[in-house]
mmCIF file of C-alpha atoms in Angstrom:
data_model
loop_
_atom_site.group_PDB
_atom_site.id
_atom_site.type_symbol
_atom_site.label_atom_id
_atom_site.label_comp_id
_atom_site.label_asym_id
_atom_site.label_seq_id
_atom_site.Cartn_x
_atom_site.Cartn_y
_atom_site.Cartn_z
ATOM 1 C CA MET N 1 0.093 0.466 -0.337
ATOM 2 C CA ASN N 2 0.952 3.186 -1.349
ATOM 3 C CA VAL N 3 2.355 5.822 1.767
ATOM 4 C CA GLU N 4 1.470 8.665 -0.056
ATOM 5 C CA TYR N 5 -2.496 7.159 0.677
ATOM 6 C CA ILE N 6 -2.288 6.476 4.623
ATOM 7 C CA ASN N 7 -0.958 10.804 4.855
ATOM 8 C CA PRO N 8 -4.149 12.437 3.784
ATOM 9 C CA PHE N 9 -6.197 10.037 6.265
ATOM 10 C CA ILE N 10 -3.957 10.634 8.929
ATOM 11 C CA GLU N 11 -4.038 14.432 8.650
ATOM 12 C CA ALA N 12 -7.645 14.325 7.963
ATOM 13 C CA SER N 13 -8.952 12.814 10.775
ATOM 14 C CA GLN N 14 -6.270 15.178 12.855
ATOM 15 C CA SER N 15 -8.030 18.211 11.622
ATOM 16 C CA VAL N 16 -11.227 17.120 11.850
ATOM 17 C CA ILE N 17 -11.693 15.893 15.412
ATOM 18 C CA MET N 18 -9.383 18.884 16.942
ATOM 19 C CA MET N 19 -12.259 21.616 14.460
ATOM 20 C CA MET N 20 -15.352 19.366 16.050
ATOM 21 C CA THR N 21 -14.382 18.161 19.876
ATOM 22 C CA GLY N 22 -11.394 20.882 20.426
ATOM 23 C CA ASN N 23 -8.825 18.409 21.236
ATOM 24 C CA LYS N 24 -5.801 17.796 19.263
ATOM 25 C CA PRO N 25 -5.741 14.378 19.243
ATOM 26 C CA GLU N 26 -2.185 13.018 19.413
ATOM 27 C CA LEU N 27 -1.121 9.352 16.583
ATOM 28 C CA GLY N 28 -0.459 6.570 18.279
ATOM 29 C CA LYS N 29 1.968 4.130 16.196
ATOM 30 C CA VAL N 30 0.512 3.658 13.051
ATOM 31 C CA TYR N 31 0.719 -0.525 12.544
ATOM 32 C CA ILE N 32 -0.301 -3.522 9.427
ATOM 33 C CA ARG N 33 -3.256 -5.444 10.219
ATOM 34 C CA ASN N 34 -1.885 -8.799 10.241
ATOM 35 C CA ASN N 35 -4.818 -10.760 9.874
ATOM 36 C CA SER N 36 -7.539 -10.874 7.237
ATOM 37 C CA SER N 37 -10.095 -10.130 9.463
ATOM 38 C CA PHE N 38 -10.008 -8.098 13.085
ATOM 39 C CA LEU N 39 -12.065 -7.373 16.025
ATOM 40 C CA SER N 40 -13.587 -3.437 16.103
ATOM 41 C CA ASN N 41 -14.617 -1.898 19.196
ATOM 42 C CA GLU N 42 -18.216 -1.132 20.023
ATOM 43 C CA VAL N 43 -18.953 1.723 17.487
ATOM 44 C CA ALA N 44 -17.549 0.955 14.910
ATOM 45 C CA VAL N 45 -18.149 3.417 11.683
ATOM 46 C CA ILE N 46 -17.854 2.469 7.800
ATOM 47 C CA VAL N 47 -17.031 3.981 4.528
ATOM 48 C CA GLY N 48 -16.639 2.790 1.760
ATOM 49 C CA LEU N 49 -14.492 4.313 -1.311
ATOM 50 C CA THR N 50 -14.477 3.916 -5.032
ATOM 51 C CA GLY N 51 -12.246 5.993 -7.839
ATOM 52 C CA ARG N 52 -9.000 5.208 -8.142
ATOM 53 C CA ILE N 53 -8.248 3.471 -5.477
ATOM 54 C CA ARG N 54 -11.018 2.051 -4.131
ATOM 55 C CA GLY N 55 -12.120 -0.474 -0.589
ATOM 56 C CA GLN N 56 -13.535 0.802 3.299
ATOM 57 C CA VAL N 57 -12.820 2.812 6.632
ATOM 58 C CA VAL N 58 -13.589 1.691 9.836
ATOM 59 C CA LEU N 59 -13.636 4.337 12.389
ATOM 60 C CA SER N 60 -14.284 2.596 15.575
ATOM 61 C CA PHE N 61 -14.740 2.895 18.939
ATOM 62 C CA SER N 62 -15.026 1.483 23.027
ATOM 63 C CA LYS N 63 -18.307 2.738 23.769
ATOM 64 C CA LYS N 64 -16.587 6.182 26.545
ATOM 65 C CA SER N 65 -15.044 7.231 23.191
ATOM 66 C CA ALA N 66 -17.784 7.567 21.148
ATOM 67 C CA LEU N 67 -19.745 8.569 24.302
ATOM 68 C CA SER N 68 -16.724 11.197 24.492
ATOM 69 C CA VAL N 69 -16.259 12.289 21.267
ATOM 70 C CA ALA N 70 -20.585 12.788 20.041
ATOM 71 C CA SER N 71 -20.162 15.192 23.411
ATOM 72 C CA ALA N 72 -17.641 17.172 22.670
ATOM 73 C CA MET N 73 -19.211 17.387 19.205
ATOM 74 C CA MET N 74 -22.689 19.054 21.022
ATOM 75 C CA GLY N 75 -21.124 22.010 22.967
ATOM 76 C CA GLY N 76 -19.983 19.615 26.312
ATOM 77 C CA MET N 77 -23.491 18.652 26.744
ATOM 78 C CA ALA N 78 -24.200 15.742 28.731
ATOM 79 C CA VAL N 79 -24.071 12.522 26.275
ATOM 80 C CA ASN N 80 -24.510 9.208 28.489
ATOM 81 C CA GLU N 81 -26.263 7.134 25.709
ATOM 82 C CA LEU N 82 -26.027 5.969 21.881
ATOM 83 C CA ASP N 83 -29.000 8.131 20.824
ATOM 84 C CA GLY N 84 -30.680 9.359 17.495
ATOM 85 C CA ILE N 85 -28.584 12.262 18.018
ATOM 86 C CA SER N 86 -25.312 10.545 19.363
ATOM 87 C CA LYS N 87 -24.462 7.854 16.778
ATOM 88 C CA SER N 88 -25.309 11.335 14.140
ATOM 89 C CA ALA N 89 -22.788 12.963 15.029
ATOM 90 C CA ILE N 90 -20.205 10.010 15.338
ATOM 91 C CA SER N 91 -21.576 9.705 12.130
ATOM 92 C CA GLU N 92 -21.414 12.645 10.774
ATOM 93 C CA LEU N 93 -17.382 13.181 12.458
ATOM 94 C CA ALA N 94 -16.403 9.877 9.861
ATOM 95 C CA ASN N 95 -18.119 11.721 6.567
ATOM 96 C CA MET N 96 -16.264 14.850 8.058
ATOM 97 C CA ILE N 97 -12.703 13.476 7.540
ATOM 98 C CA MET N 98 -13.946 10.841 4.509
ATOM 99 C CA GLY N 99 -14.337 13.698 2.488
ATOM 100 C CA ASN N 100 -11.163 16.506 3.629
ATOM 101 C CA THR N 101 -9.000 12.699 3.224
ATOM 102 C CA ALA N 102 -11.455 13.063 -0.250
ATOM 103 C CA THR N 103 -10.324 17.085 -1.198
ATOM 104 C CA ILE N 104 -6.738 15.668 -0.197
ATOM 105 C CA LEU N 105 -6.330 12.935 -2.394
ATOM 106 C CA ALA N 106 -8.125 14.554 -4.924
ATOM 107 C CA SER N 107 -5.501 18.345 -4.483
ATOM 108 C CA ARG N 108 -2.799 15.138 -4.592
ATOM 109 C CA GLY N 109 -3.692 13.905 -8.243
ATOM 110 C CA THR N 110 -6.108 11.289 -6.939
ATOM 111 C CA GLY N 111 -9.867 10.871 -7.311
ATOM 112 C CA ILE N 112 -12.336 9.249 -4.958
ATOM 113 C CA GLU N 113 -15.713 9.212 -3.927
ATOM 114 C CA ILE N 114 -17.107 7.813 -0.334
ATOM 115 C CA THR N 115 -20.305 6.059 0.331
ATOM 116 C CA PRO N 116 -22.284 7.048 2.878
ATOM 117 C CA PRO N 117 -20.656 6.413 6.615
ATOM 118 C CA SER N 118 -22.388 2.992 8.148
ATOM 119 C CA LEU N 119 -22.428 2.327 12.106
ATOM 120 C CA LEU N 120 -22.214 -0.424 13.572
ATOM 121 C CA MET N 121 -22.923 -1.054 17.969
ATOM 122 C CA GLY N 122 -21.735 -4.439 19.577
ATOM 123 C CA GLU N 123 -19.373 -5.557 21.440
ATOM 124 C CA LYS N 124 -16.871 -8.089 18.850
ATOM 125 C CA ILE N 125 -17.488 -6.850 15.374
ATOM 126 C CA SER N 126 -15.791 -8.443 13.184
ATOM 127 C CA ILE N 127 -14.493 -6.904 10.118
ATOM 128 C CA SER N 128 -13.307 -8.715 6.644
ATOM 129 C CA PRO N 129 -11.986 -6.864 4.181
ATOM 130 C CA SER N 130 -11.994 -8.556 0.640
ATOM 131 C CA ASN N 131 -7.531 -9.882 0.283
ATOM 132 C CA MET N 132 -7.032 -6.529 1.232
ATOM 133 C CA ARG N 133 -4.503 -5.330 3.667
ATOM 134 C CA THR N 134 -5.089 -3.062 6.378
ATOM 135 C CA ILE N 135 -3.422 -0.342 7.962
ATOM 136 C CA CYS N 136 -4.648 1.193 11.503
ATOM 137 C CA ILE N 137 -4.322 4.399 12.358
ATOM 138 C CA PRO N 138 -4.281 5.057 16.196
ATOM 139 C CA LEU N 139 -5.455 8.245 17.575
ATOM 140 C CA THR N 140 -6.240 9.142 21.019
ATOM 141 C CA ALA N 141 -8.396 12.233 21.385
ATOM 142 C CA GLY N 142 -9.295 14.069 25.251
ATOM 143 C CA GLY N 143 -7.255 11.846 27.827
ATOM 144 C CA ASP N 144 -7.831 8.275 27.029
ATOM 145 C CA ASN N 145 -10.387 8.453 23.880
ATOM 146 C CA LEU N 146 -8.951 5.706 20.760
ATOM 147 C CA ILE N 147 -10.398 5.681 18.245
ATOM 148 C CA ASP N 148 -8.702 3.018 15.510
ATOM 149 C CA ILE N 149 -8.842 3.830 11.908
ATOM 150 C CA ASP N 150 -8.707 1.000 9.933
ATOM 151 C CA VAL N 151 -8.295 1.639 5.976
ATOM 152 C CA SER N 152 -8.073 -1.590 3.286
ATOM 153 C CA ILE N 153 -7.209 -0.338 0.206
ATOM 154 C CA GLU N 154 -6.035 -0.905 -3.072
ATOM 155 C CA GLU N 155 -5.436 0.946 -6.036
ATOM 156 C CA ARG N 156 -7.314 0.690 -9.329
ATOM 157 C CA ARG N 157 -4.526 0.101 -12.516
#
């Protein structure tokens, strides 16, 4: 996987999370997931990619992290459960990150389209990207709120 494709995901996610929550996320050690499938946290938002590169991106949060991020996005309002509004906020965060990523990639000559986000909740959500290597971008936003961004893409020839 071309590192030129991964950097826009990092740039966009850090910028959008800072803008939407007021917390500058810290980038952890980016790594390649060893297995073809992996377990997501309790809340996962999946966005598909088509165009010059295709695949999927999964943003995953613990329930606690999702509640904290949704609260920050809503101006600090207390969020005690993942209801319709907080789920919408988390989905919109993923949509904004991917939109910004698409803009960065387009400015560098790689056009992509994104699908609407799909939010999944549950324990031990298993994600299995089809024959693609997955790069995990771990971010910590506002204390111990971990957000994993798993990028599974391949270049179209």
